Short mmCIF file of C-alpha atoms and ligand atoms in Angstrom, two decimals:
data_model
loop_
_atom_site.label_atom_id
_atom_site.label_comp_id
_atom_site.label_asym_id
_atom_site.label_seq_id
_atom_site.Cartn_x
_atom_site.Cartn_y
_atom_site.Cartn_z
CA MET T 1 -30.54 200.31 130.63
CA SER T 2 -27.93 197.90 131.93
CA ARG T 3 -24.28 198.42 131.21
CA VAL T 4 -21.59 195.81 131.18
CA ARG T 5 -18.12 196.40 132.47
CA THR T 6 -15.35 193.93 131.73
CA CYS T 7 -11.71 194.00 132.61
CA LEU T 8 -8.83 192.03 131.22
CA HIS T 9 -5.85 191.75 133.49
CA PRO T 10 -6.11 189.03 136.12
CA LEU T 11 -4.65 191.27 138.82
CA LEU T 12 -7.39 193.75 138.07
CA ALA T 13 -9.94 190.95 137.74
CA THR T 14 -9.45 189.98 141.32
CA ALA T 15 -9.32 193.55 142.58
CA LEU T 16 -12.44 194.77 140.82
CA THR T 17 -15.75 193.11 140.26
CA CYS T 18 -15.88 192.33 136.56
CA GLY T 19 -18.93 191.94 134.47
CA VAL T 20 -21.27 193.60 136.93
CA VAL T 21 -24.59 194.30 135.28
CA LEU T 22 -25.23 197.75 136.66
CA GLY T 23 -28.81 198.71 137.33
CA SER T 24 -30.08 195.14 137.55
CA SER T 25 -30.55 192.83 140.48
CA ARG T 26 -28.50 190.04 138.89
CA ALA T 27 -25.68 188.70 141.07
CA PRO T 28 -22.22 189.77 139.86
CA ASP T 29 -20.58 187.27 137.52
CA SER T 30 -16.80 187.27 137.65
CA ILE T 31 -14.26 185.14 135.88
CA SER T 32 -11.21 183.84 137.68
CA PRO T 33 -7.93 183.14 135.87
CA VAL T 34 -7.24 179.50 135.08
CA GLY T 35 -3.81 177.90 135.24
CA ALA T 36 -0.69 179.83 134.23
CA VAL T 37 -1.30 183.41 133.08
CA PRO T 38 0.96 185.91 131.25
CA THR T 39 2.86 188.66 133.06
CA PRO T 40 2.24 192.25 131.93
CA ARG T 41 5.55 192.18 130.00
CA GLN T 42 4.37 189.04 128.19
CA LEU T 43 0.96 190.58 127.44
CA ALA T 44 2.71 193.56 125.81
CA TRP T 45 4.90 191.15 123.84
CA HIS T 46 1.89 189.16 122.57
CA ASP T 47 0.44 192.37 121.14
CA LEU T 48 3.49 192.84 118.89
CA GLN T 49 2.76 189.63 116.90
CA PHE T 50 5.27 190.30 114.12
CA TYR T 51 8.80 191.76 114.17
CA GLY T 52 12.14 191.30 112.38
CA PHE T 53 15.57 189.81 112.95
CA ILE T 54 18.74 191.44 111.64
CA HIS T 55 21.61 188.97 111.15
CA PHE T 56 24.70 191.00 110.30
CA THR T 57 28.37 190.61 111.26
CA VAL T 58 31.71 189.44 109.82
CA ASN T 59 29.86 186.45 108.31
CA THR T 60 28.21 188.84 105.88
CA PHE T 61 31.69 189.57 104.47
CA THR T 62 33.18 186.07 104.74
CA ASP T 63 30.13 184.33 103.28
CA LYS T 64 29.69 182.09 106.31
CA GLU T 65 26.81 181.16 108.61
CA TRP T 66 28.96 180.50 111.69
CA GLY T 67 32.25 182.43 111.88
CA TYR T 68 35.11 180.54 113.51
CA GLY T 69 36.12 183.49 115.67
CA ASP T 70 39.45 184.26 113.97
CA GLU T 71 38.09 186.80 111.49
CA PRO T 72 40.19 190.01 111.50
CA GLU T 73 38.15 193.08 112.45
CA SER T 74 39.17 194.58 109.11
CA VAL T 75 36.75 192.32 107.19
CA PHE T 76 33.80 194.20 108.61
CA ASN T 77 33.47 197.08 106.14
CA PRO T 78 29.98 197.92 104.88
CA THR T 79 30.12 200.54 102.17
CA ALA T 80 26.75 202.21 102.62
CA LEU T 81 25.30 201.02 105.92
CA ASP T 82 21.97 202.70 106.63
CA ALA T 83 20.03 201.38 109.66
CA ARG T 84 17.21 203.78 108.78
CA GLN T 85 16.64 201.80 105.61
CA TRP T 86 16.33 198.57 107.66
CA ALA T 87 13.80 200.23 109.95
CA GLN T 88 11.81 201.72 107.11
CA VAL T 89 11.63 198.38 105.29
CA ALA T 90 10.57 196.65 108.48
CA ARG T 91 7.88 199.23 109.27
CA ASP T 92 6.50 199.06 105.71
CA ALA T 93 6.30 195.25 105.95
CA GLY T 94 4.12 195.59 109.04
CA MET T 95 6.78 194.66 111.59
CA LYS T 96 6.52 196.18 115.07
CA GLY T 97 10.19 195.92 116.02
CA LEU T 98 13.70 194.68 115.17
CA ILE T 99 16.19 192.44 117.02
CA ILE T 100 19.85 192.64 115.99
CA THR T 101 22.69 190.13 116.37
CA ALA T 102 24.82 192.45 118.57
CA LYS T 103 27.24 189.51 118.82
CA HIS T 104 26.93 186.17 116.99
CA HIS T 105 28.88 182.96 117.72
CA ASP T 106 32.06 184.43 116.10
CA GLY T 107 32.31 186.95 118.95
CA PHE T 108 32.60 190.13 116.82
CA CYS T 109 30.70 192.98 118.49
CA LEU T 110 28.58 195.39 116.46
CA TRP T 111 28.88 197.94 119.25
CA PRO T 112 32.12 199.40 120.71
CA SER T 113 32.12 197.21 123.83
CA ARG T 114 34.73 198.39 126.37
CA PHE T 115 35.54 194.76 127.23
CA THR T 116 37.14 193.79 123.90
CA THR T 117 38.86 195.13 120.83
CA HIS T 118 37.14 192.50 118.70
CA SER T 119 34.44 194.85 117.60
CA VAL T 120 33.50 197.65 115.19
CA LYS T 121 36.25 199.65 116.99
CA GLY T 122 38.87 197.65 115.10
CA SER T 123 37.16 197.85 111.72
CA PRO T 124 37.66 200.34 108.90
CA TRP T 125 33.92 201.15 108.97
CA LYS T 126 33.61 204.81 110.08
CA ASN T 127 37.32 204.60 111.03
CA GLY T 128 36.47 202.45 114.01
CA ARG T 129 34.11 205.05 115.45
CA GLY T 130 30.83 203.44 114.35
CA ASP T 131 28.17 201.68 116.45
CA VAL T 132 25.67 199.55 114.51
CA VAL T 133 23.60 198.75 117.59
CA GLY T 134 23.30 202.49 118.42
CA GLU T 135 22.38 203.40 114.84
CA LEU T 136 19.64 200.78 114.75
CA ALA T 137 18.28 201.72 118.21
CA ARG T 138 17.92 205.31 116.96
CA ALA T 139 16.41 204.28 113.63
CA CYS T 140 13.84 202.12 115.39
CA ARG T 141 12.82 205.06 117.59
CA GLU T 142 12.49 207.25 114.49
CA TYR T 143 10.31 204.71 112.66
CA GLY T 144 8.13 203.82 115.65
CA LEU T 145 9.56 200.36 116.08
CA THR T 146 10.51 198.62 119.30
CA PHE T 147 14.10 197.31 119.62
CA GLY T 148 15.81 194.19 120.94
CA VAL T 149 19.21 192.43 120.98
CA TYR T 150 20.64 188.98 120.37
CA LEU T 151 23.81 188.29 122.39
CA SER T 152 25.26 184.86 121.63
CA PRO T 153 26.35 183.00 124.79
CA TRP T 154 28.69 180.87 122.68
CA ASP T 155 31.76 182.96 121.73
CA ARG T 156 34.29 181.31 119.42
CA ASN T 157 36.67 184.24 119.65
CA HIS T 158 37.15 184.67 123.40
CA ALA T 159 40.18 183.03 125.00
CA GLU T 160 38.35 182.33 128.25
CA TYR T 161 35.26 180.75 126.73
CA GLY T 162 34.34 177.68 128.79
CA ARG T 163 35.99 179.09 131.95
CA PRO T 164 34.48 181.29 134.71
CA ALA T 165 36.19 184.47 133.40
CA TYR T 166 34.10 184.38 130.20
CA LEU T 167 30.91 184.51 132.16
CA GLU T 168 31.97 187.83 133.70
CA TYR T 169 32.79 189.10 130.19
CA TYR T 170 29.38 187.96 128.86
CA ARG T 171 27.54 189.61 131.74
CA GLY T 172 29.51 192.81 131.28
CA GLN T 173 28.45 192.93 127.65
CA LEU T 174 24.85 192.26 128.59
CA ARG T 175 24.95 195.16 131.06
CA GLU T 176 26.31 197.47 128.33
CA LEU T 177 23.49 196.55 125.97
CA LEU T 178 20.87 196.90 128.67
CA SER T 179 22.19 200.29 129.77
CA ASP T 180 23.26 202.16 126.67
CA TYR T 181 20.54 201.67 124.04
CA GLY T 182 17.23 202.63 125.62
CA PRO T 183 14.36 200.27 126.32
CA LEU T 184 14.72 196.75 124.89
CA PHE T 185 11.56 194.75 124.29
CA GLU T 186 13.38 191.38 124.01
CA VAL T 187 16.78 189.86 124.72
CA TRP T 188 17.52 186.77 122.63
CA PHE T 189 19.64 183.97 124.21
CA ASP T 190 20.63 181.47 121.55
CA GLY T 191 20.78 177.81 122.50
CA ALA T 192 23.53 176.81 120.01
CA ASN T 193 26.59 176.13 122.12
CA GLY T 194 30.09 174.79 122.45
CA GLY T 195 32.33 173.11 119.92
CA ASP T 196 35.42 174.13 118.04
CA GLY T 197 36.63 177.67 117.65
CA TYR T 198 39.55 180.10 117.65
CA TYR T 199 39.34 180.84 121.40
CA GLY T 200 42.11 183.43 121.47
CA GLY T 201 44.39 181.28 119.33
CA ALA T 202 43.91 177.91 121.05
CA ARG T 203 42.00 176.61 118.03
CA GLU T 204 40.39 173.71 119.85
CA ARG T 205 37.10 172.11 120.73
CA ARG T 206 35.58 173.29 124.02
CA ARG T 207 32.60 171.68 125.65
CA ILE T 208 30.54 173.29 128.35
CA ASP T 209 27.91 171.88 130.64
CA GLY T 210 24.85 173.76 129.46
CA ALA T 211 23.03 173.09 132.74
CA THR T 212 25.57 174.83 134.95
CA TYR T 213 28.18 176.83 132.98
CA TYR T 214 26.16 179.97 132.29
CA ASP T 215 24.44 180.09 135.68
CA TRP T 216 21.34 181.34 133.86
CA PRO T 217 19.23 182.37 136.85
CA ASN T 218 21.79 185.00 137.81
CA THR T 219 22.24 186.18 134.22
CA TRP T 220 18.44 186.54 133.87
CA GLU T 221 18.48 188.58 137.09
CA ILE T 222 20.67 191.22 135.39
CA VAL T 223 17.98 191.70 132.73
CA ARG T 224 15.18 191.87 135.30
CA GLU T 225 17.09 194.46 137.36
CA ARG T 226 18.09 196.73 134.50
CA GLN T 227 15.02 196.40 132.29
CA PRO T 228 12.04 194.81 134.05
CA HIS T 229 9.80 195.20 131.01
CA THR T 230 12.07 193.17 128.69
CA VAL T 231 11.12 189.62 127.79
CA MET T 232 13.88 187.00 127.53
CA PHE T 233 13.85 184.42 124.77
CA SER T 234 15.64 181.11 124.78
CA ASP T 235 14.82 177.49 123.89
CA ALA T 236 12.88 177.34 127.11
CA GLY T 237 12.12 180.87 128.28
CA PRO T 238 12.04 182.26 130.93
CA ASP T 239 9.52 184.51 129.12
CA VAL T 240 9.40 183.33 125.50
CA ARG T 241 10.28 179.90 124.11
CA TRP T 242 11.56 178.61 120.79
CA VAL T 243 8.90 176.98 118.62
CA GLY T 244 11.29 174.12 117.90
CA ASN T 245 11.99 174.62 114.16
CA GLU T 246 13.31 177.31 111.79
CA LYS T 247 10.70 176.67 109.09
CA GLY T 248 8.23 179.38 110.13
CA VAL T 249 5.54 177.07 111.47
CA ALA T 250 3.98 176.85 114.91
CA PHE T 251 2.30 173.70 116.19
CA GLU T 252 -1.30 173.21 115.12
CA THR T 253 -2.07 172.58 118.81
CA SER T 254 -0.06 175.06 120.77
CA TRP T 255 -0.21 175.79 124.50
CA ASN T 256 1.41 178.84 126.10
CA PRO T 257 1.75 177.10 129.50
CA LEU T 258 4.57 174.61 130.04
CA ASN T 259 6.60 173.26 132.94
CA ARG T 260 9.82 175.20 132.94
CA ALA T 261 11.55 173.40 135.82
CA GLY T 262 14.90 172.08 134.61
CA LEU T 263 14.77 173.88 131.27
CA PHE T 264 17.37 176.44 130.12
CA PRO T 265 18.88 177.56 126.78
CA GLY T 266 20.21 174.50 124.96
CA ALA T 267 18.40 172.05 127.24
CA PRO T 268 18.49 168.68 125.52
CA ASN T 269 14.96 167.63 126.54
CA TYR T 270 13.53 170.80 125.09
CA ALA T 271 11.84 169.15 122.07
CA ALA T 272 9.52 167.26 124.40
CA VAL T 273 7.84 170.48 125.55
CA ALA T 274 7.88 172.42 122.29
CA ALA T 275 4.07 172.38 121.89
CA GLY T 276 3.50 173.39 125.51
CA THR T 277 1.46 171.66 128.19
CA PRO T 278 -2.15 172.69 128.93
CA ASP T 279 -1.75 172.45 132.70
CA GLY T 280 1.88 173.67 132.75
CA THR T 281 2.86 175.88 135.66
CA ASP T 282 4.55 178.68 133.61
CA TRP T 283 3.30 180.93 130.82
CA VAL T 284 6.05 180.73 128.16
CA PRO T 285 4.65 181.55 124.70
CA PRO T 286 6.31 180.33 121.47
CA GLU T 287 8.19 182.56 119.05
CA VAL T 288 8.67 181.47 115.40
CA ASP T 289 12.04 182.48 113.99
CA VAL T 290 12.59 182.02 110.26
CA SER T 291 14.70 183.70 107.58
CA ILE T 292 13.41 185.26 104.38
CA ARG T 293 16.38 183.49 102.74
CA PRO T 294 17.81 179.98 103.22
CA GLY T 295 20.60 181.35 105.46
CA TRP T 296 20.46 183.68 108.43
CA PHE T 297 23.25 185.87 107.00
CA TYR T 298 23.36 187.45 103.55
CA HIS T 299 24.94 185.35 100.75
CA ALA T 300 24.89 186.67 97.18
CA ALA T 301 24.38 183.10 95.94
CA GLU T 302 20.95 183.11 97.64
CA ASP T 303 19.63 186.21 95.87
CA GLY T 304 17.40 183.96 93.79
CA ASP T 305 16.04 182.12 96.86
CA VAL T 306 14.20 184.88 98.65
CA LYS T 307 10.86 183.47 99.87
CA SER T 308 7.83 184.27 97.72
CA VAL T 309 4.97 186.47 98.94
CA ASP T 310 2.68 183.41 99.05
CA LYS T 311 5.22 181.57 101.22
CA LEU T 312 5.57 184.54 103.55
CA VAL T 313 1.77 184.79 103.88
CA GLU T 314 1.64 181.07 104.70
CA ILE T 315 4.34 181.55 107.33
CA TYR T 316 2.46 184.46 108.84
CA GLU T 317 -0.76 182.51 109.07
CA GLN T 318 0.98 179.43 110.47
CA SER T 319 2.75 181.45 113.20
CA VAL T 320 0.74 184.54 114.15
CA GLY T 321 -2.32 182.60 113.02
CA ARG T 322 -1.53 179.82 115.53
CA GLY T 323 -1.05 182.06 118.52
CA ALA T 324 2.73 182.51 118.29
CA ASN T 325 4.80 185.62 117.45
CA LEU T 326 6.71 185.78 114.17
CA LEU T 327 10.38 186.83 114.08
CA LEU T 328 11.27 187.13 110.38
CA ASN T 329 15.00 187.50 109.57
CA ILE T 330 15.91 190.10 106.91
CA PRO T 331 19.71 190.14 106.57
CA PRO T 332 21.53 193.22 105.24
CA ASP T 333 24.09 192.70 102.46
CA ARG T 334 27.75 193.85 102.20
CA ARG T 335 26.67 197.38 101.50
CA GLY T 336 24.87 197.36 104.86
CA LEU T 337 21.46 197.59 103.19
CA ILE T 338 18.53 195.19 102.87
CA PRO T 339 18.93 193.96 99.28
CA ASP T 340 16.52 195.28 96.66
CA VAL T 341 14.95 191.90 95.95
CA ASP T 342 14.10 191.39 99.65
CA VAL T 343 12.80 194.95 99.94
CA ALA T 344 10.40 194.44 97.03
CA ARG T 345 9.21 191.10 98.44
CA LEU T 346 8.66 192.55 101.92
CA ARG T 347 6.68 195.50 100.57
CA GLU T 348 4.40 193.22 98.61
CA PHE T 349 3.98 190.91 101.54
CA GLY T 350 3.19 193.82 103.91
CA ALA T 351 0.64 195.15 101.44
CA ARG T 352 -1.02 191.73 101.12
CA ILE T 353 -1.35 191.32 104.92
CA HIS T 354 -2.64 194.88 105.21
CA GLU T 355 -5.21 194.41 102.43
CA THR T 356 -6.40 191.11 103.89
CA TYR T 357 -6.84 192.26 107.48
CA LYS T 358 -7.73 195.94 107.16
CA LYS T 359 -11.53 195.59 107.04
CA ASP T 360 -13.20 193.46 109.70
CA LEU T 361 -16.55 192.43 108.22
CA ALA T 362 -17.76 191.26 111.64
CA ARG T 363 -18.07 194.89 112.75
CA ASP T 364 -21.26 195.11 110.61
CA ALA T 365 -22.74 191.91 112.03
CA THR T 366 -24.99 191.41 115.01
CA ALA T 367 -23.39 188.92 117.37
CA ARG T 368 -25.42 186.96 119.91
CA GLY T 369 -25.07 183.85 121.97
CA ALA T 370 -26.87 180.95 120.41
CA GLU T 371 -29.93 179.60 122.22
CA GLU T 372 -28.14 176.68 123.79
CA ARG T 373 -25.11 177.53 125.96
CA GLY T 374 -24.98 180.91 124.34
CA GLY T 375 -23.20 182.63 127.18
CA SER T 376 -23.44 184.73 130.23
CA PRO T 377 -25.58 187.93 130.15
CA SER T 378 -22.68 189.67 131.90
CA PHE T 379 -20.34 188.98 128.98
CA PRO T 380 -22.53 189.22 125.90
CA ALA T 381 -21.46 188.09 122.43
CA SER T 382 -21.61 191.69 121.15
CA LEU T 383 -18.22 192.18 122.86
CA VAL T 384 -16.44 189.93 120.37
CA THR T 385 -17.25 192.22 117.46
CA ASP T 386 -16.61 195.59 119.16
CA GLY T 387 -13.05 195.85 117.83
CA ASP T 388 -11.73 195.92 121.42
CA ALA T 389 -9.65 192.90 122.40
CA THR T 390 -9.85 193.84 126.09
CA THR T 391 -13.59 193.05 126.24
CA TYR T 392 -14.87 189.53 125.95
CA TRP T 393 -17.74 187.07 125.69
CA ALA T 394 -17.89 184.20 128.14
CA ALA T 395 -19.92 181.03 128.09
CA GLU T 396 -22.43 180.72 130.89
CA GLU T 397 -21.08 179.96 134.36
CA GLY T 398 -19.94 176.38 134.73
CA ALA T 399 -20.02 175.66 130.96
CA THR T 400 -16.98 174.44 129.06
CA ARG T 401 -18.61 174.90 125.65
CA GLY T 402 -20.63 177.64 124.01
CA THR T 403 -21.74 179.19 120.75
CA ILE T 404 -21.68 182.64 119.24
CA GLU T 405 -23.63 183.53 116.10
CA LEU T 406 -22.96 186.43 113.74
CA GLU T 407 -25.70 187.69 111.44
CA TRP T 408 -25.51 190.26 108.66
CA LYS T 409 -28.33 192.21 107.05
CA ARG T 410 -26.61 191.90 103.70
CA PRO T 411 -24.58 188.89 102.50
CA VAL T 412 -20.80 189.08 103.01
CA ARG T 413 -18.07 187.30 101.10
CA PHE T 414 -15.16 186.10 103.26
CA ASP T 415 -12.29 183.59 103.37
CA ARG T 416 -10.83 184.09 106.88
CA VAL T 417 -12.12 184.07 110.43
CA VAL T 418 -9.94 185.27 113.30
CA LEU T 419 -10.55 184.09 116.88
CA GLN T 420 -8.86 185.45 120.01
CA GLU T 421 -9.02 184.29 123.63
CA ALA T 422 -8.77 186.72 126.54
CA ILE T 423 -5.40 185.20 127.47
CA ALA T 424 -4.89 187.35 130.56
CA LEU T 425 -7.35 184.91 132.15
CA GLY T 426 -5.38 181.86 130.99
CA GLN T 427 -5.53 179.70 127.89
CA ARG T 428 -8.67 177.57 127.86
CA VAL T 429 -9.97 176.43 124.45
CA GLN T 430 -9.17 172.89 123.35
CA ALA T 431 -11.46 172.56 120.31
CA TRP T 432 -13.55 174.90 118.14
CA THR T 433 -15.63 174.70 114.97
CA ILE T 434 -16.94 177.32 112.53
CA ASP T 435 -20.05 176.84 110.38
CA ALA T 436 -21.53 179.17 107.77
CA HIS T 437 -25.11 179.20 106.60
CA ALA T 438 -25.52 178.69 102.87
CA ASP T 439 -28.21 177.19 100.62
CA GLY T 440 -30.53 176.73 103.54
CA ARG T 441 -28.17 174.72 105.79
CA TRP T 442 -25.18 175.01 108.06
CA LYS T 443 -21.91 174.03 106.46
CA ARG T 444 -18.70 173.28 108.44
CA ILE T 445 -15.99 175.58 107.08
CA ALA T 446 -13.18 175.24 109.63
CA GLU T 447 -12.25 173.46 112.83
CA GLY T 448 -9.27 173.31 115.11
CA THR T 449 -7.86 172.87 118.58
CA THR T 450 -6.14 175.67 120.51
CA ILE T 451 -6.69 179.42 120.04
CA GLY T 452 -4.52 181.37 122.52
CA TYR T 453 -3.68 184.94 121.56
CA LYS T 454 -4.94 184.48 118.03
CA ARG T 455 -6.11 181.84 115.59
CA ILE T 456 -6.53 182.54 111.89
CA ALA T 457 -8.92 180.08 110.27
CA ARG T 458 -8.76 179.99 106.47
CA ALA T 459 -11.73 178.80 104.45
CA GLU T 460 -12.78 178.57 100.83
CA ALA T 461 -14.14 181.99 99.86
CA MET T 462 -17.94 182.01 100.28
CA THR T 463 -20.91 184.29 100.75
CA THR T 464 -23.21 184.14 103.78
CA THR T 465 -25.44 186.09 106.14
CA ARG T 466 -24.82 183.83 109.17
CA LEU T 467 -21.73 182.43 110.82
CA ARG T 468 -21.52 180.23 113.92
CA VAL T 469 -18.45 179.82 116.11
CA THR T 470 -18.68 176.98 118.60
CA ILE T 471 -16.23 176.39 121.38
CA GLU T 472 -16.60 172.61 121.56
CA LYS T 473 -14.29 171.96 124.47
CA ALA T 474 -12.34 174.03 126.95
CA ARG T 475 -10.31 173.49 130.11
CA ALA T 476 -12.62 175.98 131.85
CA ARG T 477 -15.40 178.39 130.93
CA PRO T 478 -14.37 179.75 127.49
CA VAL T 479 -13.63 183.47 127.27
CA ILE T 480 -13.37 184.87 123.71
CA SER T 481 -12.32 188.48 123.09
CA THR T 482 -12.56 188.63 119.29
CA VAL T 483 -14.33 187.05 116.33
CA SER T 484 -13.41 188.91 113.14
CA VAL T 485 -14.06 188.08 109.52
CA TYR T 486 -12.01 189.03 106.44
CA LEU T 487 -11.68 188.63 102.68
CA SER T 488 -8.20 188.42 101.18
CA PRO T 489 -7.59 190.38 97.98
CA LEU T 490 -6.85 187.15 96.03
CA SER T 491 -10.29 185.59 96.58
C1 FUL Z 501 20.69 179.54 115.76
C2 FUL Z 501 22.07 180.08 115.35
O1 FUL Z 501 23.04 179.04 115.42
C3 FUL Z 501 21.93 180.60 113.93
O2 FUL Z 501 23.14 181.00 113.39
C4 FUL Z 501 20.93 181.72 113.99
O3 FUL Z 501 21.44 182.82 114.72
C5 FUL Z 501 19.60 181.26 114.60
C6 FUL Z 501 18.59 182.35 114.76
O4 FUL Z 501 19.82 180.65 115.85
O5 FUL Z 501 20.72 178.83 116.96
#
């Protein structure tokens, strides 16, 4: 009996011999990484796929999206704040973590920073002794969620904004957040920057040079030193990039690699690289940020505009389903609670996603490489249906295309096929097709370009006993970790 051993991480892949067929005389077949590859912290981030954003600050009480920076601390006064409710709602919706606006552009701090009085310390909430960031960090731990922070570089309250002293202030705040709230999975650096504001009473317009003012490399170093496992988001990385819109949709063709040289938060040429570059030198995956409501902050006038379950499912499948991560904003109201209408919507959405993806029909199929370019015996097709994303099928050595067939003993009805690449070895696939056998012939049911971490292919619901996935074109030998098949409850 021969046994196949595979390994996922490129560092391991070079250290160990992968895919050795033990007990046979076959020469070892190993797969080398291609192009840019993810770091371990990025690999862990990819696995999260879906998490939530909490936009909450003085804006919630002044009905604004961008506070000017002159809001008195006294306006911040939630009557029933319960971060455990936020965490519970997030967990029930299927989210794996929450990121909170510790400080938005208005400069008000949701934690008692020792560098300013413009914070919860000056508010009537809990007589100035509260800490929203701390409460949420604890709630996330209780509900099994991971936790992250947004710290706006632009600060419309601070008198020194635009001058060197502000940078010290900003870095001090970053150190507090990195030190006092346990492990952070992500730090979010917003690209929106500069313009008019209160600025300690100056009430003027201040411009900064985005390329130099923040000295980003040294700010990033603080995060690396204090929390090496944290990923940093900005328009252009260093670890995670903006997808380029706030509509909840990733590019149909989406590459994790891009060339990061010269890019930083707020970089004006950012749009040009939003879809990534196949042969880019850096692995910087896209994150899709979108709000469940029209605004990022709670506004009572938008209670009737909470996105429908169908819309949320579409967003999920156009973000997670295109290899990106989804960051869905769920803003608390003036009570300090996620509003009832949003809670109900999120529950229903979570249930729909759970129902759709809970039973992988491919687990009952036999998977094999098709006769022509069906793959390497060291990485057989059975590994795409084993429910383990760390094992993978590979096309035969030297091939840049290949085919996997799934066959069932009894017909299955399905409307979704999920593909995953073994991204630790680099992103390779440029084109794929899926055909299903029905009425005595093969019928094309879906086709696309990139895969990356995950691709969800939707099809008309149909019944079959045979399914064929063809990698039509790849930058290098294709390496597929998962082919799974599902039926949504609506079909
Ligand atoms: C933008 C900000 O200006 C919005 O207010 C919001 O925080 C969004 C997530 O990022 O750049």
